[in-house]
Backbone as a ProteinNet text record, in pm:
[ID]
protein_1_A
[PRIMARY]
XXXXXXXXXXXXXXXXXXXXXXXXXXXXXXXXXXXXXXXXXXXXXXXXXXXXXXXXXXXXXXXXXXXXXXXXXXXXXXXXXXXXXXXXXXXXXXXXXXXXXXXXXXXXXXXXXXXXXXXXXXXXXXXXXXXXXXXXXXXXXXXXXXXXXXXXXXXXXXXXXXXXXXXXXXXXXXXXXXXXXXXXXXXXXXXXXXXXXXXXXXXXXXXXXXXXXXXXXX
[TERTIARY]
12994.8	13085.6	13006.3	13050.6	12976.3	12975.8	13086	13091.2	13127	13170.7	13213.8	13317.5	13386.6	13479.6	13474.8	13495.5	13501.7	13649	13690.9	13832.2	13842.7	13956.7	13976.3	13976.5	13933.1	13929.5	14070	14078.8	14201.6	14170.9	14272.8	14251.2	14185.1	14213.9	14154.2	14004.2	13951.5	13808.2	13726.9	13793.2	13728.8	13601.2	13612.1	13495.8	13385	13422.9	13322.8	13251.3	13325.3	13263.7	13163.6	13200.7	13109.4	12986.1	13006.1	12893.4	12797.2	12850.5	12765.5	12679.1	12739.8	12664.3	12559.6	12599.2	12506.4	12388.4	12414.6	12307.5	12210.9	12265.4	12180.2	12092.9	12149.7	12072.6	11967.6	11997.8	11902.9	11775.9	11784.8	11667.9	11557.7	11591.8	11492.8	11407	11442.5	11367.8	11218.5	11179.7	11035.6	10965	11032.1	10971.5	10952.2	11045.2	11030.8	10906.8	10884.7	10766.3	10638.1	10631.1	10511.6	10493.1	10603.3	10596.2	10538.2	10587.8	10538.9	10393.3	10358.9	10222	10121.3	10163.8	10073.4	10055.5	10130.9	10118.9	9982.6	9914.9	9779.7	9770.1	9868.9	9859.5	9869.9	9945.6	9957.2	9825.2	9766.9	9638.2	9530.2	9533	9435.4	9454.1	9579.9	9609	9563.5	9594.4	9554.5	9402.6	9338.7	9193.2	9123	9170.2	9109.1	9130.7	9250.8	9279.9	9189.5	9172.5	9087.4	8942.8	8892.8	8753.5	8730.8	8826.4	8813.7	8812	8901.9	8906.5	8781.6	8733.8	8613.7	8492.2	8487.6	8374.2	8375	8494.9	8504.6	8511.5	8543.5	8557	8425.2	8412.9	8291.6	8305	8424.5	8445.6	8543.3	8555	8645.7	8789.7	8808.9	8941.7	9041.7	9002	9094.1	9142.7	9054.4	9102.6	9197.1	9165.3	9250	9387.6	9390.5	9518.6	9599.7	9533.3	9602.8	9661.4	9584	9631.9	9750.7	9743.1	9853.3	9980.3	9965.5	10081.3	10139.9	10053.4	10101.2	10180.7	10130.2	10199.6	10333.7	10335.2	10460	10562.2	10515.4	10604.7	10659.9	10572.8	10617.7	10720.3	10698	10793.8	10928.8	10925.9	11049.8	11125.1	11052.6	11115.1	11176	11101.9	11152.5	11270.8	11263.9	11375.5	11501.9	11487.3	11602.3	11656.7	11566	11609.1	11688.6	11642	11713	11846.6	11848.5	11973.4	12074.9	12028.3	12116.6	12176.3	12094.7	12144.3	12253.7	12230.6	12330.4	12459	12446.6	12564.9	12639.8	12567.7	12632.4	12713.7	12661.9	12736.9	12864	12851.6	12967.4	13071.2	13026.9	13119.2	13173.9	13124.5	13168.9	13278.2	13253.8	13356.8	13389.8	13296.5	13323.8	13400.9	13427.5	13509.1	13654.2	13703.1	13839.1	13830.8	13801.4	13778.3	13903.3	14017.8	14141.6	14164.4	14151.4	14175.1	14070.5	13944.1	13835	13832.8	13879.7	13866.5	13998.3	14077	14194	14310.7	14319.2	14429.9	14388.7	14266.2	14216.4	14214.5	14276.6	14275.4	14132.3	14107.6	13975.2	13873.4	13917.7	13825.8	13872.8	13779.7	13813.5	13700.7	13733.3	13634.9	13659.6	13551.3	13560.3	13474.5	13510.8	13426.6	13398	13283.6	13251.4	13281.7	13353.9	13395.1	13336.2	13272.6	13216.9	13227.1	13255.5	13269.1	13367.7	13474.8	13583.5	13537.1	13436.3	13389.3	13344.9	13343.2	13296.3	13143.8	13083.3	12937.2	12878.3	12963.1	12912.5	13015.2	12967.9	13056	13005.5	13097.7	13062.2	13184.5	13158.2	13267.3	13234.3	13335.3	13315.3	13412.5	13362.2	13442.5	13408.2	13497.8	13463.4	13336.6	13246.6	13120.8	13139.8	13030.7	13039.1	13072.9	13027.8	13052.2	13179.9	13255	13378.1	13345.7	13425.4	13405.1	13303.2	13252.5	13154.6	13208.8	13178.7	13208.9	13078.1	13078.2	12957.3	12971.1	12878	12871.1	12809.9	12875	12829.9	12844.1	12767.1	12780	12762.9	12673.5	12639.3	12557.6	12603.4	12531.9	12573.2	12477.7	12503.3	12428.8	12493.9	12427.9	12301.1	12197.6	12066.7	12071.6	12147.6	12150.3	12238.3	12299.2	12379.5	12320.1	12201.1	12138.7	12080.2	12058.7	12005.4	12110.9	12239	12348	12422.8	12375.6	12443.2	12556.9	12569.2	12681	12669.8	12551.3	12533.6	12561.8	12517.1	12542.9	12692.5	12762.8	12907.7	12979.5	12933.4	12991.4	12967.5	12846.7	12816.2	12902.5	12925.4	13009.8	13154.5	13199.6	13335.3	13350.1	13246.5	13248.4	13252.6	13169.4	13164.8	13295.6	13355.3	13484.1	13592.1	13590.2	13686.9	13667.2	13541.6	13512.3	13560.1	13546.5	13589.3	13739.8	13813.9	13959.6	14009	13917.9	13957.4	13954.9	14067	14076.7	13982	13902.1	13811.6	13680	13657.2	13531.1	13421.4	13314.6	13204.2	13083.8	13068	12946.4	12966.5	12885.5	12875.7	12735.8	12726	12596.6	12576.2	12451.8	12420.2	12283.5	12258.8	12129.2	12062.6	11931.4	11852.3	11735.4	11684.3	11564.6	11445.9	11326.3	11202.2	11187.5	11263.7	11250.2	11327.1	11421.6	11515.7	11465.3	11356	11295.2	11386.4	11442.6	11528.1	11655.8	11710.2	11832.7	11808.7	11695.3	11665.8	11652.6	11588.4	11574.8	11712	11801	11936.4	12009.9	12006.3	12080	12026.6	11896.5	11839.4	11882.1	11895.2	11945	12090	12165.9	12306.4	12322.5	12213.6	12219.7	12209.6	12189.8	12169.7	12032.5	12023	11896.8	11857.1	11727.2	11679.6	11710.8	11771	11816.1	11736.6	11703.3	11635.7	11563.5	11452.8	11376.5	11332.5	11356	11320.6	11292.5	11220.7	11193.9	11309.2	11357.2	11468.2	11435.1	11519.8	11486.1	11510.2	11448.2	11453.7	11312	11293.1	11160.2	11117.8	11211	11179.2	11146.4	11226.2	11203.5	11066.9	11024.2	10892.8	10779.4	10794.2	10689.3	10673.9	10786.5	10783.4	10774	10770.1	10770	10886.2	11003.4	11124.6	11181.3	11156.1	11199.6	11332.8	11416.6	11547.5	11546.5	11588	11599	11745.8	11792.3	11930.6	11938.6	12035.5	12059.4	12192.6	12201	12321.7	12354.7	12481.4	12530.4	12631.6	12594.7	12684.8	12782.2	12910	13012.9	13033.3	13052.4	13071.8	13205.1
-4328.7	-4223.1	-4103.8	-3985.1	-3865.1	-3840.3	-3871	-3847.6	-3705.4	-3627.2	-3489.7	-3451.6	-3341.8	-3289.8	-3138	-3081.4	-2936.8	-2898.9	-2805.3	-2764.1	-2613.4	-2554.9	-2412	-2380.7	-2263.4	-2213.9	-2207.7	-2243	-2226.6	-2139.6	-2074.9	-1981.7	-2047.6	-2175.3	-2243.8	-2271.1	-2245.5	-2262.1	-2138.6	-2030.8	-1900	-1905	-1949.9	-1949.4	-2040.7	-2159.3	-2254.9	-2202.6	-2140.4	-2088.4	-1977.8	-1888.6	-1780.8	-1836	-1937.6	-1996.6	-2068.2	-2138.8	-2206.6	-2105.3	-1996.7	-1894.8	-1829	-1787.4	-1716.9	-1805.2	-1932.2	-2024.3	-2047.7	-2069.2	-2094.1	-1973	-1854	-1733.5	-1706.1	-1739.2	-1714.8	-1797.8	-1907.3	-1992.3	-1921.9	-1814.4	-1743.3	-1646.9	-1621.3	-1523.6	-1557.5	-1681.8	-1713.1	-1694.4	-1731.7	-1714.9	-1567.5	-1483.6	-1339.6	-1286.5	-1332.2	-1288.6	-1326.2	-1448.2	-1492.4	-1412.9	-1384.4	-1307.2	-1168.3	-1102.1	-967.5	-973	-1075.6	-1088.7	-1101.8	-1157.4	-1177.4	-1051.2	-947	-825.2	-759.9	-713.2	-656.8	-544.3	-455.6	-343.2	-389.7	-498.6	-553.4	-617.6	-696.6	-759.5	-654.3	-546.7	-439	-370.1	-343	-277.7	-363	-492.1	-581.3	-593.8	-605.5	-618.4	-495.1	-376.5	-252	-235	-267.9	-256.9	-348.9	-470.1	-566.4	-516.6	-466.5	-419.8	-298.4	-205.9	-87.6	-125.5	-215.4	-259.9	-339.1	-419	-498.2	-407.7	-298.3	-206.3	-127.9	-100.3	-19.3	-102.6	-229.2	-315	-385.6	-429.2	-500.1	-651.1	-695.2	-839.4	-863.5	-989.3	-1028	-1038.1	-1043.5	-1068.3	-958.6	-832.2	-721.4	-719.5	-728.4	-730.3	-846.9	-964	-1081.4	-1060.9	-1009.5	-984.4	-878.7	-772.3	-665.1	-715.8	-797	-851.9	-945.1	-1024.1	-1114.2	-1036	-927.4	-843.9	-777.8	-731.4	-670.9	-770.8	-892.5	-996.2	-1030.7	-1040.9	-1072	-960.3	-835.9	-722	-718.7	-743	-744.4	-852.4	-970.1	-1080	-1042.5	-976.2	-935.5	-833.1	-735.6	-630.8	-689.6	-776.7	-837.5	-929.1	-1001.4	-1086.8	-1005.7	-892.2	-803.8	-747	-711.2	-656.5	-759.7	-884	-989.7	-1020.3	-1020.8	-1043	-934	-810.7	-700.1	-721.8	-773.2	-802.2	-908.9	-1015.5	-1122.4	-1069.1	-988.9	-931.2	-839.5	-769.5	-683.2	-766.5	-881.8	-971.9	-1020.5	-1057	-1105.2	-995.4	-870.8	-759.8	-707.9	-761.7	-717.4	-811.9	-883.4	-970.7	-1089.6	-1131.7	-1245.3	-1205	-1076	-1030.9	-1073.7	-1065.6	-1110.3	-1188.9	-1317	-1401.8	-1412.3	-1423.4	-1434.8	-1311.4	-1194.8	-1072.1	-1052.6	-1084.7	-1060.2	-1159.6	-1281.8	-1386.8	-1452.4	-1496.8	-1577.1	-1492.3	-1367.7	-1280.9	-1177.5	-1186.2	-1091.5	-1157.7	-1096.7	-1155.1	-1175.4	-1292.4	-1321.6	-1360.4	-1384.7	-1423.1	-1553.6	-1625.5	-1751.2	-1786.7	-1865.5	-1911.6	-2059.6	-2136.2	-2280.3	-2319.7	-2432.2	-2492.4	-2636.5	-2686.7	-2828.5	-2892.8	-3002.8	-3070.8	-3211.2	-3246.3	-3380.2	-3415	-3539.6	-3584.3	-3495.7	-3455.6	-3376.6	-3241	-3183	-3050.8	-2974.2	-2842.7	-2758.3	-2757.8	-2794.6	-2803.5	-2715.4	-2649.1	-2563.6	-2460.4	-2352.3	-2244.3	-2185.2	-2127.8	-2045.9	-1963	-1845.5	-1760.1	-1699.1	-1644.7	-1574.3	-1457.4	-1343.6	-1221.4	-1146	-1057.5	-973.9	-893.3	-891.1	-817.4	-672.9	-597.8	-456.3	-434.9	-526	-512.9	-586.9	-528.4	-591.8	-724	-826.6	-957.2	-1043.2	-996.5	-1073.4	-1105.5	-1224.9	-1265.9	-1285.5	-1255.1	-1267.7	-1385.3	-1478.3	-1589	-1536.5	-1567.1	-1513	-1617.7	-1597.4	-1670.5	-1821.5	-1863.4	-2005.5	-2046.2	-2148	-2196.2	-2339.8	-2419.5	-2558.5	-2585.8	-2654.4	-2690.3	-2770.3	-2745.2	-2805	-2956.7	-3015.7	-3161.8	-3227.2	-3147.6	-3203.5	-3171.1	-3115.2	-3083.2	-3208.8	-3201.2	-3316.1	-3415.1	-3380.1	-3469.5	-3418.9	-3310.9	-3256.2	-3162.3	-3121.8	-3036.3	-2897.8	-2838.8	-2704.7	-2704.8	-2808.2	-2816.9	-2828.6	-2905.8	-2920.3	-2788	-2713.1	-2581.1	-2487.7	-2492.7	-2410.1	-2445.7	-2575	-2617.4	-2573.6	-2570.1	-2521.8	-2376.4	-2297	-2156.5	-2146.8	-2223.7	-2218	-2265.8	-2371.2	-2419.7	-2313.1	-2245	-2138	-2024.8	-1988.2	-1878.2	-1910	-2034.7	-2072.7	-2057.4	-2065.1	-2053.7	-1909.1	-1815.7	-1675.4	-1606.2	-1549.8	-1481.5	-1361.6	-1356.2	-1243.5	-1252.6	-1360.2	-1374.7	-1420	-1343.2	-1373.2	-1435.4	-1408.1	-1454.6	-1458.5	-1542.1	-1545.4	-1496.8	-1404.6	-1348.8	-1368.6	-1361	-1373.2	-1311.9	-1280.9	-1227.3	-1322.2	-1335.1	-1408.5	-1320.4	-1345.3	-1274.5	-1369.5	-1314.4	-1388.4	-1510.3	-1515.9	-1626	-1750.5	-1735.9	-1843.9	-1932.4	-1999.7	-2083.2	-2199.6	-2270.1	-2384.8	-2340.5	-2226.7	-2176.6	-2143.5	-2080.3	-2045.6	-2171.7	-2273.9	-2399.5	-2461.5	-2453.9	-2507.4	-2434.1	-2302.1	-2225.3	-2251.9	-2269.2	-2297.9	-2436.2	-2532.4	-2665.1	-2657.8	-2566.7	-2551.6	-2478.9	-2422.9	-2355.7	-2205	-2148.8	-2004.3	-1967.5	-1848.1	-1798.7	-1669.2	-1653.5	-1529.6	-1411.9	-1311.1	-1197.1	-1070.8	-1051.1	-927.4	-950.7	-879.8	-888.4	-748.4	-711.8	-576.8	-576.5	-475.7	-456.8	-378.6	-423.2	-356.2	-207.8	-118.3	25	96.1	45.5	108.9	113.8	192.2	199.1	61.1	-11.1	-146.1	-238	-229	-315	-294.5	-169.2	-140.2	-183.8	-159.5	-198.3	-350	-420.2	-566.1	-636.4	-558	-616.2	-714.1	-668	-750.7	-751.1	-858.8	-867.3	-940.9	-890.1	-949.2	-1000.7	-1125.3	-1183.5	-1205.3	-1147.3	-1163.1	-1278.5	-1366.9	-1478.9	-1458.7	-1517	-1500.6	-1632	-1666.4	-1783.9	-1733.5	-1735	-1688.5	-1799.6	-1766.2	-1863.9	-1869.7	-1988.2	-2001.4	-1941
-6250.1	-6295.2	-6347.1	-6309.1	-6344.9	-6494.6	-6563.7	-6707.5	-6743.8	-6646.6	-6672.9	-6568	-6592.2	-6491.9	-6491.5	-6374.8	-6357.8	-6348.4	-6430.3	-6429.8	-6452	-6414.9	-6439.8	-6589.2	-6621.1	-6759.7	-6818	-6947	-7024.1	-7145	-7199.1	-7309.9	-7430.7	-7453.5	-7568.4	-7550.2	-7430.5	-7404	-7442.8	-7484.2	-7499.1	-7583.1	-7706.5	-7796.4	-7745.1	-7697	-7649.6	-7525.4	-7434.2	-7311.6	-7343.3	-7432.4	-7470.5	-7541.6	-7624.8	-7698.5	-7604.1	-7503.8	-7405.8	-7332	-7286.2	-7213	-7301.8	-7422	-7511.4	-7549.7	-7579	-7617.6	-7502.3	-7382.9	-7266.4	-7235.1	-7243.5	-7213.8	-7321	-7445.5	-7554.8	-7539.4	-7465.1	-7444.7	-7364.3	-7296.2	-7214.9	-7295.7	-7420.6	-7500.9	-7512.7	-7546.7	-7553.3	-7419.1	-7309.6	-7177.1	-7144.5	-7189.9	-7168.1	-7238.8	-7361.9	-7437.5	-7364.4	-7314.3	-7241.8	-7112.8	-7045.5	-6920.9	-6946.3	-7049.8	-7081.3	-7126	-7203.9	-7253.3	-7139.6	-7028	-6913.8	-6828.4	-6856.7	-6776	-6799.8	-6695.4	-6709.2	-6811.7	-6816.4	-6910.1	-7054.4	-7077.9	-7213.4	-7254.5	-7165.2	-7195	-7219.2	-7140.3	-7157.8	-7292.4	-7328	-7455.8	-7573.4	-7568.1	-7676.9	-7683.3	-7566.9	-7564.6	-7618.5	-7577.8	-7626.4	-7776.2	-7822.4	-7965.8	-8046.6	-7996.3	-8066.7	-8071.4	-7958.2	-7953	-8042.7	-8045.6	-8130.8	-8278.1	-8315.4	-8454.8	-8490.5	-8396.9	-8421.9	-8439.6	-8362.5	-8372.3	-8502.7	-8555.1	-8676.8	-8804.2	-8791.5	-8910.3	-8939.8	-9061.5	-9102.5	-9088	-9056.6	-9041	-8926.5	-8889.8	-8781.8	-8830.5	-8960.6	-9016.9	-8981	-8995.1	-8968.7	-8823.9	-8724.3	-8585.7	-8557.3	-8613.5	-8590.8	-8653	-8776.7	-8843.4	-8768.9	-8725.5	-8653.9	-8522.4	-8451	-8324.5	-8347.7	-8453.8	-8487.4	-8518.4	-8593.5	-8627	-8502.5	-8412.5	-8288.2	-8204.4	-8196.2	-8119.7	-8183.2	-8316.2	-8386.4	-8368	-8376	-8357	-8214.6	-8118.1	-7979.2	-7953.5	-8011	-7995.2	-8053.7	-8171.1	-8236.1	-8151.1	-8098.5	-8016.8	-7889.7	-7822.5	-7700	-7728.5	-7840.9	-7879.4	-7902.8	-7968.3	-7993.3	-7862.8	-7771.3	-7642.3	-7562.9	-7563	-7490.4	-7557.3	-7690.2	-7762.9	-7729.1	-7716.3	-7679.8	-7541.4	-7448.6	-7313.7	-7318	-7393.8	-7403.5	-7465	-7569.8	-7633.9	-7537.6	-7451.8	-7353.4	-7254.1	-7215.3	-7127.3	-7196.3	-7323.2	-7398.7	-7416.7	-7417.7	-7433.5	-7302.3	-7191.9	-7059.5	-7008.8	-6901.2	-6844.3	-6933.9	-7018.7	-7107.4	-7232.6	-7247.7	-7361	-7342.7	-7220.3	-7187.8	-7058.5	-7071.5	-6955	-6868.9	-6933	-6855.3	-6769.3	-6827.9	-6751.4	-6642.5	-6674	-6579.3	-6464.1	-6489	-6388.9	-6347.3	-6443.2	-6409	-6358.3	-6403.8	-6362.4	-6258.4	-6209.4	-6109.3	-5971.9	-5871.6	-5737	-5686.5	-5628.9	-5575	-5678.8	-5801.5	-5909.7	-5973	-6032.9	-6100.8	-6196.2	-6298	-6396.3	-6420.6	-6423.2	-6445.8	-6565.6	-6624.4	-6727.2	-6687.1	-6732.1	-6719.5	-6853.6	-6850	-6972.9	-6975.7	-7086.4	-7105.6	-7253.1	-7281.8	-7420.9	-7497.5	-7427.4	-7486.3	-7539.8	-7475.1	-7514.2	-7390.5	-7401	-7291.7	-7292.4	-7179.9	-7172.8	-7062.9	-6985.5	-6879.1	-6837.5	-6776.6	-6731.6	-6600.4	-6526.6	-6410.6	-6372.8	-6318.7	-6273.3	-6138.9	-6074.7	-5948.5	-5943.8	-5898.6	-5891.4	-5763.2	-5719.3	-5604.4	-5632.1	-5534.9	-5550.3	-5505.1	-5505.8	-5468.4	-5322	-5234.9	-5091.9	-5052.7	-4963.1	-4916.4	-4847.2	-4877.1	-4816.9	-4888	-5002.6	-5079.4	-5218.2	-5264.1	-5400.8	-5475.8	-5604.6	-5687.2	-5782.8	-5775.3	-5870.6	-5999.8	-6113	-6241.3	-6351.3	-6458.2	-6585.4	-6571.6	-6482.3	-6472.3	-6594.7	-6666	-6784.5	-6813.1	-6861	-6900	-7029.5	-7121.3	-7247.6	-7218.9	-7298	-7273	-7272.9	-7365.7	-7375.2	-7269	-7180.5	-7071.4	-6934.4	-6931.8	-6804.2	-6739.4	-6610.4	-6538.7	-6495.2	-6511.1	-6472	-6348.6	-6290	-6173.1	-6205.4	-6332.4	-6372.9	-6310.6	-6315.8	-6259.1	-6109.1	-6039.2	-5895.6	-5868.6	-5950.9	-5934.1	-5959.3	-6058.4	-6084.5	-5966.2	-5910.4	-5793.9	-5674.1	-5653.7	-5541.2	-5561.3	-5687.2	-5714.8	-5671	-5695.8	-5653.2	-5500.6	-5432.8	-5286.5	-5224.6	-5280.6	-5229.8	-5246.8	-5361.3	-5386.2	-5285.2	-5261.5	-5168.9	-5027.8	-4986	-4850.9	-4832.2	-4941	-4932.1	-4939.1	-4963.8	-4976.6	-4840.6	-4803.7	-4675.2	-4669.9	-4566.6	-4546.8	-4620.8	-4695.4	-4768.9	-4673.1	-4667.4	-4576.1	-4645.6	-4775.3	-4842.9	-4993.5	-5058.6	-5205	-5240.5	-5333.1	-5372.7	-5522.4	-5565.5	-5707.5	-5733.2	-5858.4	-5900.8	-5999.3	-5988.5	-6087.3	-6129.8	-6249.7	-6294.8	-6287.5	-6306.4	-6281.9	-6372.4	-6482.7	-6578	-6535.1	-6443.3	-6412.5	-6298.3	-6320.4	-6216.2	-6176.9	-6275.3	-6246.3	-6176.7	-6217.8	-6155.5	-6008.5	-5979.1	-5840	-5754.3	-5809.2	-5734.8	-5708.2	-5807.4	-5790.7	-5679	-5681.8	-5581.4	-5441.4	-5429.9	-5298.4	-5249.8	-5341.5	-5302.5	-5255.7	-5313	-5274.5	-5141.2	-5089.9	-4960.9	-4966.3	-5085	-5096.1	-5039.9	-4985.1	-4930.1	-5000.4	-5021.6	-5083.1	-4990.9	-5050.4	-4970.7	-5000.7	-5127	-5167.4	-5299.3	-5319.2	-5443.4	-5482.2	-5608.5	-5652.9	-5802.4	-5847.3	-5989.7	-6049.8	-6164.4	-6231.3	-6247.6	-6195.2	-6192.9	-6325.5	-6430.6	-6562.1	-6617.7	-6723	-6784.5	-6833.1	-6897.3	-6944.8	-6827.3	-6719.7	-6604.6	-6542.8	-6534.6	-6476.5	-6568.7	-6698.6	-6793	-6800.4	-6800.9	-6813.8	-6679.3	-6569.9	-6436	-6421.4	-6459.6	-6457.4	-6315.8	-6243	-6103.8	-6092.7	-6007.1	-5979.4	-5836.2	-5818.3	-5684.8	-5653.5	-5544	-5500.1	-5401.1	-5423.1	-5332	-5260.3	-5141	-5059.5	-4988.8	-4990.9	-4918.1	-4816.1	-4689.4	-4584	-4546.6	-4550.5	-4517.3	-4366.6	-4312	-4166.3	-4122.3
[MASK]
++++++++++++++++++++++++++++++++++++++++++++++++++++++++++++++++++++++++++++++++++++++++++++++++++++++++++++++++++++++++++++++++++++++++++++++++++++++++++++++++++++++++++++++++++++++++++++++++++++++++++++++++++++++++++

């Protein structure tokens, strides 16, 4: 027995669904810090700063303390930036899930329920291109992963898309941090369609790459 069920969203799921998504997305903050830290310009900046301080200081203590403070400050800034992104998602389609998904033609939102609680979410909405649906807000609580819940949520989206007249494909976006998510989508039959750097100053500085996946319906 699977020990969970996938069902359509109900209004009483609102707080739990938003909390599942926000918590799952917040887990990427440490990975974002490591990703940015590995960028060549960041390593060069830290290395030059350390060498300059070491050359001007009489001891190793000052450069080490300064580098530690720079790293702590960078972590704080990146953490705030990621938190802002999550809050923007909560203020967008997740602000009114019923209006955005359940009452919109061609859209739907599901939750995964286990142990009498919401443990996963996923939604689908019309995408920018005609005949395409966009998979959105896939998330599963950390302590319920590895049970096939995310795959079941993905299949619910694909089954829904097959029933929509004129739907040719399901598309989705992932960022460079979502390694497990990309592996899941590829197992479900999605194919990499496009890869690009986020066209913002932050995206270019952090080398924030977005990979678009596509599932063509027969």
